[in-house]
PDB file of C-alpha atoms in Angstrom:
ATOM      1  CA  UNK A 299      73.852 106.951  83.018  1.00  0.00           C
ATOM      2  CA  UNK A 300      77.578 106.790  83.925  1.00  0.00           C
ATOM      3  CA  UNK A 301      77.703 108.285  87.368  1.00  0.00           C
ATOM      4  CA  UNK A 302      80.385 110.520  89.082  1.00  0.00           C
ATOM      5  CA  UNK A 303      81.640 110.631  92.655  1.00  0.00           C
ATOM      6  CA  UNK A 304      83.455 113.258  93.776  1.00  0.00           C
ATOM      7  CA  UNK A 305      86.706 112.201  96.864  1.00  0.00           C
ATOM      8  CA  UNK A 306      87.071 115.152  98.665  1.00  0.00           C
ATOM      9  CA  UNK A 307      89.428 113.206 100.551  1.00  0.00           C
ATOM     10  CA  UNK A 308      92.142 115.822  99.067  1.00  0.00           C
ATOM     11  CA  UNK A 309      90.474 119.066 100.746  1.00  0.00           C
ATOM     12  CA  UNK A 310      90.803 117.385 103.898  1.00  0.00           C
ATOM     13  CA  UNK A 311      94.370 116.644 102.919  1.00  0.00           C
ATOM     14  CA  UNK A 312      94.835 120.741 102.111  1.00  0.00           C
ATOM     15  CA  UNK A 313      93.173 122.401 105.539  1.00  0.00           C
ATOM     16  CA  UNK A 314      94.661 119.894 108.013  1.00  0.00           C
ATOM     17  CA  UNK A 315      98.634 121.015 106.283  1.00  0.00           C
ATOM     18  CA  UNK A 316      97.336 124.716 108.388  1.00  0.00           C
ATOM     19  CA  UNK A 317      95.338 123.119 111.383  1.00  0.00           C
ATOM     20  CA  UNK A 318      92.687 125.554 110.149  1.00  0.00           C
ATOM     21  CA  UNK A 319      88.952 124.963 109.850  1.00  0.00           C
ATOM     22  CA  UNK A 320      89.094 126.010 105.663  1.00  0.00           C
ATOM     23  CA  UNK A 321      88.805 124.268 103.171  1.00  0.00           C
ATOM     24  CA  UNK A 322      85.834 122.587 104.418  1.00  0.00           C
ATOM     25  CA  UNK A 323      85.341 119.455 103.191  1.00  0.00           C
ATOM     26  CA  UNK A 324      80.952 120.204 103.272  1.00  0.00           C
ATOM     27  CA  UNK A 325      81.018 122.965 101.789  1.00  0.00           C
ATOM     28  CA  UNK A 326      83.339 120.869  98.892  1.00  0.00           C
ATOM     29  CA  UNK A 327      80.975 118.107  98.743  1.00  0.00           C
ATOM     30  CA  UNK A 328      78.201 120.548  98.093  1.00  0.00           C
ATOM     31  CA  UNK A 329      79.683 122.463  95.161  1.00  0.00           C
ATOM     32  CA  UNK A 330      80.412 119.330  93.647  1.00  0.00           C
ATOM     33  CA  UNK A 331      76.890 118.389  94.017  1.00  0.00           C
ATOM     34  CA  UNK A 332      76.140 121.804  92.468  1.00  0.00           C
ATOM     35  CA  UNK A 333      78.649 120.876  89.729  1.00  0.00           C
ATOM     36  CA  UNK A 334      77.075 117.752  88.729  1.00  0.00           C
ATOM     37  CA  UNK A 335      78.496 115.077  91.129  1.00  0.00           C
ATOM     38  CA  UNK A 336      76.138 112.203  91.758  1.00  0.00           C
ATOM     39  CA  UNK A 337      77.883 110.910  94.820  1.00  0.00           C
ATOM     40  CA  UNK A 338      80.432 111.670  97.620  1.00  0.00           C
ATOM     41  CA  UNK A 339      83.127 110.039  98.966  1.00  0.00           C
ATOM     42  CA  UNK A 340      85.512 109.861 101.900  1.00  0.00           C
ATOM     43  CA  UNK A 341      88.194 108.138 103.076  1.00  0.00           C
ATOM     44  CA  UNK A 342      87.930 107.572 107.126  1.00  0.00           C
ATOM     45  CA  UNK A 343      91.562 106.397 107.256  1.00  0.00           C
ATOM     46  CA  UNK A 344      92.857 105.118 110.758  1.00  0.00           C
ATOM     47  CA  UNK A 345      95.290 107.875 111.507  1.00  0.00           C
ATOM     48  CA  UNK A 346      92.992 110.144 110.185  1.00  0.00           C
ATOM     49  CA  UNK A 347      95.788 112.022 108.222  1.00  0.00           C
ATOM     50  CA  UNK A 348      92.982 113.709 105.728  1.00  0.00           C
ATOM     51  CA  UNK A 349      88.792 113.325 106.482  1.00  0.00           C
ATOM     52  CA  UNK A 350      88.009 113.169 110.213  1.00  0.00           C
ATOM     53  CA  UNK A 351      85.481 111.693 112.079  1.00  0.00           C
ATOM     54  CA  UNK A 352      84.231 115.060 112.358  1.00  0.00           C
ATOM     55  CA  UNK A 353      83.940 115.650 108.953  1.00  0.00           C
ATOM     56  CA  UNK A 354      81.877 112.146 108.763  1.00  0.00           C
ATOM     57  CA  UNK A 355      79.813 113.631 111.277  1.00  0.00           C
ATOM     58  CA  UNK A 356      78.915 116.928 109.195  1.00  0.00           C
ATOM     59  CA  UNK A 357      78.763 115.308 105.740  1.00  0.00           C
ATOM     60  CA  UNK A 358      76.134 112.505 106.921  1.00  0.00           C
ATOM     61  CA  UNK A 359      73.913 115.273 108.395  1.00  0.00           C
ATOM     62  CA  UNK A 360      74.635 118.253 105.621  1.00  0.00           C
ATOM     63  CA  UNK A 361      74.643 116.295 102.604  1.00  0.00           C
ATOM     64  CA  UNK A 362      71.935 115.271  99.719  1.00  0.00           C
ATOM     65  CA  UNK A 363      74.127 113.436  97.709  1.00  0.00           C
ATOM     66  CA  UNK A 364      74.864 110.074  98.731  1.00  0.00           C
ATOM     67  CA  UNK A 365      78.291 109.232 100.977  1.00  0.00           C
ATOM     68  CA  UNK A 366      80.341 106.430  99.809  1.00  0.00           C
ATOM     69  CA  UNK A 367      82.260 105.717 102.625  1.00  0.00           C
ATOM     70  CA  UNK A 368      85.655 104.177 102.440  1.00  0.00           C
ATOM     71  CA  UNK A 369      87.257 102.348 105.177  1.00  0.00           C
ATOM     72  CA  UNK A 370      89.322  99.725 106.303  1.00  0.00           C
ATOM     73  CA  UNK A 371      88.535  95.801 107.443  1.00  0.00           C
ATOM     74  CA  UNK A 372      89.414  96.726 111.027  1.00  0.00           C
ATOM     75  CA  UNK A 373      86.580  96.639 113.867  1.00  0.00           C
ATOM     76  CA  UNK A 374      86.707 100.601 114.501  1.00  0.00           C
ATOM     77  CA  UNK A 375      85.622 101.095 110.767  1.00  0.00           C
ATOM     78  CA  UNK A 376      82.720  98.398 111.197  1.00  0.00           C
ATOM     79  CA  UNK A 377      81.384 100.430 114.622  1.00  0.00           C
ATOM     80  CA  UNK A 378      81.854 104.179 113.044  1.00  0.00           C
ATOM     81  CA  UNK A 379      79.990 102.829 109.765  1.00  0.00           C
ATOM     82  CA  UNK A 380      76.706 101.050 112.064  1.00  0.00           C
ATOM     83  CA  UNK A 381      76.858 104.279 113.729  1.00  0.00           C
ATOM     84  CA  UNK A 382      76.257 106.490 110.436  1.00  0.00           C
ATOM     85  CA  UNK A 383      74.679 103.847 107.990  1.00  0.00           C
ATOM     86  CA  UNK A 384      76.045 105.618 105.408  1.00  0.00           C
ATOM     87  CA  UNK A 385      74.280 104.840 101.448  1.00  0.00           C
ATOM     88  CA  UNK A 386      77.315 102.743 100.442  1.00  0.00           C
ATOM     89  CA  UNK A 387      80.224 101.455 102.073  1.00  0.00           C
ATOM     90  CA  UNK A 388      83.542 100.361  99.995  1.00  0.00           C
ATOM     91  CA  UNK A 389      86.410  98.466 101.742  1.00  0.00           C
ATOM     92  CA  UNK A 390      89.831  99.007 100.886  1.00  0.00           C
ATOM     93  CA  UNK A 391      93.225  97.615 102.228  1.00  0.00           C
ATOM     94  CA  UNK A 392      94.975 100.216 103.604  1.00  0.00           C
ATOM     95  CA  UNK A 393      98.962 100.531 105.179  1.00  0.00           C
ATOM     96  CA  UNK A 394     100.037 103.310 107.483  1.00  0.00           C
ATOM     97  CA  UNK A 395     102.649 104.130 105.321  1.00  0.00           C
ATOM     98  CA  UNK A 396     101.932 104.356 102.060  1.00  0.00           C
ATOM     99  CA  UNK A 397     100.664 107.669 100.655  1.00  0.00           C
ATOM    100  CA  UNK A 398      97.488 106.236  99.272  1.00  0.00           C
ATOM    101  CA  UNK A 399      95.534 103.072  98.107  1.00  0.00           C
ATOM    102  CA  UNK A 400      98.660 101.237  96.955  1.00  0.00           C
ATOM    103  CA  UNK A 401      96.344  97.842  95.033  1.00  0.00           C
ATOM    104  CA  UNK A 402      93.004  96.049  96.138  1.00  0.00           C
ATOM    105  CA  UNK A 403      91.610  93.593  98.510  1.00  0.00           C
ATOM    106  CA  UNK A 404      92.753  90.151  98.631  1.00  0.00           C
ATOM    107  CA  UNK A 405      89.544  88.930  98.960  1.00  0.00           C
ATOM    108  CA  UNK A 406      90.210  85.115  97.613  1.00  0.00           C
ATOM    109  CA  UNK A 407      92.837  85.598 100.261  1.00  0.00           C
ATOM    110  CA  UNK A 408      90.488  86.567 103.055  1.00  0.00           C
ATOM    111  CA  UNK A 409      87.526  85.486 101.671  1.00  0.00           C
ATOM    112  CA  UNK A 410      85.760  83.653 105.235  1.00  0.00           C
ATOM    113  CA  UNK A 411      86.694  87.089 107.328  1.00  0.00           C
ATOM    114  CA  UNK A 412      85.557  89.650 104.491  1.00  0.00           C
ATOM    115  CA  UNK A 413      82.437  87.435 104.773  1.00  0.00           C
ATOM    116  CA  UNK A 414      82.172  87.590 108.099  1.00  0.00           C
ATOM    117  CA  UNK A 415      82.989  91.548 108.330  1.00  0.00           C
ATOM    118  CA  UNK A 416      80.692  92.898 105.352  1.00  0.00           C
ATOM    119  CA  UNK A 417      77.628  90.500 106.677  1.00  0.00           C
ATOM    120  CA  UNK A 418      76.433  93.417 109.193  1.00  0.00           C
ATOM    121  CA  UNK A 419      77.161  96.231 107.305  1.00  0.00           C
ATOM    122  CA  UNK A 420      74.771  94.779 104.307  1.00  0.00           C
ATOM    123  CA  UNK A 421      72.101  93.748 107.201  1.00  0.00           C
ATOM    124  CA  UNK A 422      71.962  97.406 108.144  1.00  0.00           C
ATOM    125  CA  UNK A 423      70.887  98.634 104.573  1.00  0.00           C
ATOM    126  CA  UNK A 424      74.646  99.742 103.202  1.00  0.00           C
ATOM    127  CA  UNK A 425      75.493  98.650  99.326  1.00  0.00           C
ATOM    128  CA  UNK A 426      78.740  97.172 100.569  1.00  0.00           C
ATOM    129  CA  UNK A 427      81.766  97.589  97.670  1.00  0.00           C
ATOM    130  CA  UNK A 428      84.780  96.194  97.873  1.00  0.00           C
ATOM    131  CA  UNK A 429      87.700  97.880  95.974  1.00  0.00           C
ATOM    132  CA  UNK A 430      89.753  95.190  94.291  1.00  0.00           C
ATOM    133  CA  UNK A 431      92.272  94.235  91.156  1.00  0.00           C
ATOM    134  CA  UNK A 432      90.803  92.594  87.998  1.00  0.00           C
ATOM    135  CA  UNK A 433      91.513  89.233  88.585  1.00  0.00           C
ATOM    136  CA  UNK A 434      89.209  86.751  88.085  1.00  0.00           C
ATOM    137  CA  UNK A 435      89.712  84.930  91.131  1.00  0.00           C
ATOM    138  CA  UNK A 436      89.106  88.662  93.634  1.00  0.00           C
ATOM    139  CA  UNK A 437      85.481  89.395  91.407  1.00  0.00           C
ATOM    140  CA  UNK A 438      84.609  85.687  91.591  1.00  0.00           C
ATOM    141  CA  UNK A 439      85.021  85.579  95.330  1.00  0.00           C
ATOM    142  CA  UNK A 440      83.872  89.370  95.911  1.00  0.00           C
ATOM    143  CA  UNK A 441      80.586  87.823  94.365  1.00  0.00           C
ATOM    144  CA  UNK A 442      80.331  84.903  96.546  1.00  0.00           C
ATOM    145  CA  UNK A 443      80.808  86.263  99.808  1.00  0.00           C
ATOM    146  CA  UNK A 444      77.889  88.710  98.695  1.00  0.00           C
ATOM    147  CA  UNK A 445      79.353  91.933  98.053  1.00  0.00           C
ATOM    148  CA  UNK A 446      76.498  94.247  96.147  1.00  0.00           C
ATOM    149  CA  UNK A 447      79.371  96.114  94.131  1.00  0.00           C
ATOM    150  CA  UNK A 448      83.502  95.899  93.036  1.00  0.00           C
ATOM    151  CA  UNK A 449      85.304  98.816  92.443  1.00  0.00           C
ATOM    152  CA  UNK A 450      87.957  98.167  89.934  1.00  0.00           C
ATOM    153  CA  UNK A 451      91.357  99.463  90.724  1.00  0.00           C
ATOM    154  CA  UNK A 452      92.686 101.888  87.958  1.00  0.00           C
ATOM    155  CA  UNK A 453      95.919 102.741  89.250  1.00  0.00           C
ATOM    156  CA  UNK A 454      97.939 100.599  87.346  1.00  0.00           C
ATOM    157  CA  UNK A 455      95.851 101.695  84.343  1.00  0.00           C
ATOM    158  CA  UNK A 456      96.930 105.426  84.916  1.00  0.00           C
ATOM    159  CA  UNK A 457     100.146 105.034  86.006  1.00  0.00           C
ATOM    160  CA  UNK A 458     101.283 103.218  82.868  1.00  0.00           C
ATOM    161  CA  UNK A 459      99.143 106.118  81.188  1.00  0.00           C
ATOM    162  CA  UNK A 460     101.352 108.908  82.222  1.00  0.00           C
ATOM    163  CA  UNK A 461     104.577 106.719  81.955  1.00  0.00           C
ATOM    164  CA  UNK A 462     104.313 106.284  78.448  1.00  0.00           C
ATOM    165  CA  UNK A 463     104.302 102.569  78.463  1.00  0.00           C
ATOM    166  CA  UNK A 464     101.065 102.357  76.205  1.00  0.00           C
ATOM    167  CA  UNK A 465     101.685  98.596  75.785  1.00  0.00           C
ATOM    168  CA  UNK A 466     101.162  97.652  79.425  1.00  0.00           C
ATOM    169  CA  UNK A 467      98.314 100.838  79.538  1.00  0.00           C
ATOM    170  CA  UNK A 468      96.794  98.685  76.357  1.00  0.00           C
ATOM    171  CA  UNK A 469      96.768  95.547  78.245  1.00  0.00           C
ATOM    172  CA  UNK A 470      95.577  96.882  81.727  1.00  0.00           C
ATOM    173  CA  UNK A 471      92.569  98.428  79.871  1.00  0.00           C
ATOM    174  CA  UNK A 472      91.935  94.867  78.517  1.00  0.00           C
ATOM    175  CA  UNK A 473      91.888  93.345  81.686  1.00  0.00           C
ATOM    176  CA  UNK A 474      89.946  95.863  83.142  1.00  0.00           C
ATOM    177  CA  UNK A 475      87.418  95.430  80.661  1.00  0.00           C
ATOM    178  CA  UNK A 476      87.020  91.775  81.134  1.00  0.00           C
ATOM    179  CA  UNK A 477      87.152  92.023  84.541  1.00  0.00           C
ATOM    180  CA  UNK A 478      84.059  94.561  84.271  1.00  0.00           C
ATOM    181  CA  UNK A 479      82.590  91.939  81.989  1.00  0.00           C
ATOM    182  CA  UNK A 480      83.051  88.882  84.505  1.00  0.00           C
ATOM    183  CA  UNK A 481      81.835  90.789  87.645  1.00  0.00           C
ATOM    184  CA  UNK A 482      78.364  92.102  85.595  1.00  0.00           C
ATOM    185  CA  UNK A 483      78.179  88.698  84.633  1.00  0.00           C
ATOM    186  CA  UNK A 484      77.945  87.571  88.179  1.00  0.00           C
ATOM    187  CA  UNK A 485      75.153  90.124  89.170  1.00  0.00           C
ATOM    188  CA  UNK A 486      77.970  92.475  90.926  1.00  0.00           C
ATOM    189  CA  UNK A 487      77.495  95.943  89.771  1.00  0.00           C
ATOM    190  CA  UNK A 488      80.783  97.651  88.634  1.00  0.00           C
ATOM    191  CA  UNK A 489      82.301 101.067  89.835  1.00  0.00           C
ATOM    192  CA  UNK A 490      85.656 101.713  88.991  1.00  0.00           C
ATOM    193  CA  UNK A 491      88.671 104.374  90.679  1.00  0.00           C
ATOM    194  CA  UNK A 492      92.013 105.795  91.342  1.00  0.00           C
ATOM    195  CA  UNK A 493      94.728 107.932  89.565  1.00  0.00           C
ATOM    196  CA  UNK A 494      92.048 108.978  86.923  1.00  0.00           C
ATOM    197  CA  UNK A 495      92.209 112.268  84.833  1.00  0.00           C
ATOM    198  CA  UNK A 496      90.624 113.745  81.942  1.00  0.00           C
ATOM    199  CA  UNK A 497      92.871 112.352  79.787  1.00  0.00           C
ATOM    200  CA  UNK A 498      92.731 108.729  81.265  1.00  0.00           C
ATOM    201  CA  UNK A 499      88.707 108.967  82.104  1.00  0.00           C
ATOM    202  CA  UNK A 500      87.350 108.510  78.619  1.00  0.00           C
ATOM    203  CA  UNK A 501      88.789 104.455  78.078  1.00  0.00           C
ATOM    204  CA  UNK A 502      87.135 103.530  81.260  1.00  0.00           C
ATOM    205  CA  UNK A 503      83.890 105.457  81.142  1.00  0.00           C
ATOM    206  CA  UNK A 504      83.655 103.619  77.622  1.00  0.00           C
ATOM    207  CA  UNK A 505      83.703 100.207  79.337  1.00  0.00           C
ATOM    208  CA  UNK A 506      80.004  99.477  79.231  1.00  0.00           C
ATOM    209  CA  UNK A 507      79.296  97.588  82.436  1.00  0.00           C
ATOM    210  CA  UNK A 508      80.566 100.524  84.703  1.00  0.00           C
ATOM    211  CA  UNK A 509      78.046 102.089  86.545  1.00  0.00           C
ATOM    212  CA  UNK A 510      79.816 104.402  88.467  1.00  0.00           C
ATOM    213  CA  UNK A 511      83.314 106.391  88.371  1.00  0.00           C
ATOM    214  CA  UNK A 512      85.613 107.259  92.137  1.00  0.00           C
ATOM    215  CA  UNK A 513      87.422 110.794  91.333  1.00  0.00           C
ATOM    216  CA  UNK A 514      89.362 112.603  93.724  1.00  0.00           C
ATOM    217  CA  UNK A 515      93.257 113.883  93.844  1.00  0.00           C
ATOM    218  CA  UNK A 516      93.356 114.908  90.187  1.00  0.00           C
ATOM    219  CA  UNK A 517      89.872 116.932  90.649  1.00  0.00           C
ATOM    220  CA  UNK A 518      90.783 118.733  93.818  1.00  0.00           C
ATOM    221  CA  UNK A 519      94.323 119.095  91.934  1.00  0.00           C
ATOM    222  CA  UNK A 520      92.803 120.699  88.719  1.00  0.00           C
ATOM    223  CA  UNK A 521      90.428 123.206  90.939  1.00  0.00           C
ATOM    224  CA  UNK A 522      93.665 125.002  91.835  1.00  0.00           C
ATOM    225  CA  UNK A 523      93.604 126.635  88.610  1.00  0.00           C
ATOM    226  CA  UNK A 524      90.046 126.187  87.037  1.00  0.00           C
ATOM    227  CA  UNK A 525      87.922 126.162  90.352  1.00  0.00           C
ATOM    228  CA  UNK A 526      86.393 123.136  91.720  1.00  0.00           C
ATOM    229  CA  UNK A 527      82.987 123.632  89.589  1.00  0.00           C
ATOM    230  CA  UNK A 528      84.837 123.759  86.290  1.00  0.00           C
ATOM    231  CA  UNK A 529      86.922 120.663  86.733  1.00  0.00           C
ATOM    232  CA  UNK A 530      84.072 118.539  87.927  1.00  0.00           C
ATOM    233  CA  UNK A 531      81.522 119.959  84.734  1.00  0.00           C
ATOM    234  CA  UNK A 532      84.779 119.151  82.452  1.00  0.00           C
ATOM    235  CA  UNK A 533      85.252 115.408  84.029  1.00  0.00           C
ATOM    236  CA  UNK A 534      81.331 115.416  83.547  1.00  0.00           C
ATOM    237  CA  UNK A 535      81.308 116.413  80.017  1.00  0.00           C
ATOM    238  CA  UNK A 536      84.189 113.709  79.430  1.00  0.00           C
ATOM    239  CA  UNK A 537      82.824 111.270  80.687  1.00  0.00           C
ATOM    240  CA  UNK A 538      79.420 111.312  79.560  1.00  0.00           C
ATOM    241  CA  UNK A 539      80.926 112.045  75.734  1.00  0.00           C
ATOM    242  CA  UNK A 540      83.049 108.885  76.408  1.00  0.00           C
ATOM    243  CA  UNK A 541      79.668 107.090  77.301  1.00  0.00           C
ATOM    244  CA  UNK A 542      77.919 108.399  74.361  1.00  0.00           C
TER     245      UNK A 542
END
């Protein structure tokens, strides 16, 4: 089964515009657990603009789903994440100023301190992803500095998508696909994420080696006018007709 996890990143994003405790980013993960969400996930970002450490404090104690935790490569990160010992834990690069997850890891790039950083956090119990490109050369050394799981970056994918440019959308899908291929191939299991809606969902879901699907902005976007239930059970239904 294709799963689903739910970002609430974005309801964060919404109650810290007001400095007000609502919307509460629990009480999110919770109806999209109710919804049909297999999974959680939130973004501790290092200037904090959108999930706290707060709200990492609430969701590790009030949830039943499972929290994917995203984070940087930076010490902090590694000390908050020993702390909580959350199910999963997926790396990302991440910039001050960019407004989110701009590409993926270099890991070829960085592949003896990636090493070095994940090592503990698998110790500890964590399935450590690491949210990268396609490329070969990122899945091939993902693999062999023991990551459990790569999330493939779908940004491009999307973006293309809602440009109209359905010949470089074409090709990204093909890469994407063989880079799903390669990575199963090398015993990494295969989530993928970022910029995905329901009418970009159904291409990737099909891609048989994907386990498990990262949805956030467009979701918390869409409960504006459907509710946060409906747009999660319509993502669900997409994606599982996609799988089918």
């Amino acid at each position: 089964m294709l799963r689903l996890g739910v970002n609430i990143d974005h309801v964060a994003t919404i109650r810290n515009a007001r400095g007000t405790p609502w919307p509460d980013p629990l009480r999110a993960a919770q109806l999209a657990e109710e919804a049909g969400a297999d999974g959680i996930t939130a973004h501790l970002r290092e200037d904090r603009r959108h999930i706290s450490d707060a709200d990492i404090d609430a969701l590790m104690a009030g949830l039943r789903l499972p929290l994917n935790l995203e984070m940087a490569a930076t010490a902090e990160m590694q000390t908050i994440a020993l702390r909580h010992r959350p199910h999963a834990i997926c790396v990302v690069p991440e910039k001050r100023e960019e407004r989110t997850t701009e590409g993926g890891l270099d890991v070829a790039g960085n592949e003896a301190a990636l090493g070095r950083y994940i090592a503990p956090l698998r110790e500890m119990g964590s399935r450590v992803s690491l949210f990268i490109s396609h490329e070969q050369r990122q899945i091939e050394a993902a693999a062999r500095i023991g990551a459990a799981v790569v999330e493939l970056h779908t940004g491009a994918y999307c973006d293309y998508d809602t440009e109209g440019r359905h010949d470089k959308r074409d090709a990204e899908l093909a890469a994407l696909r063989e880079g799903a291929a390669r990575a199963h191939d090398l015993g990494l299991e295969v989530h993928a994420g970022h910029g995905l809606t329901f009418d970009t969902v159904a291409s990737i879901a099909a891609i048989p080696q994907i386990m498990e699907l990262n949805i956030g902005h467009f979701l918390i976007s869409e409960s504006v006018f459907v509710g946060l239930d409906g747009a999660i059970r319509e993502m669900r239904r997409r994606m599982d007709a996609a799988r089918a």
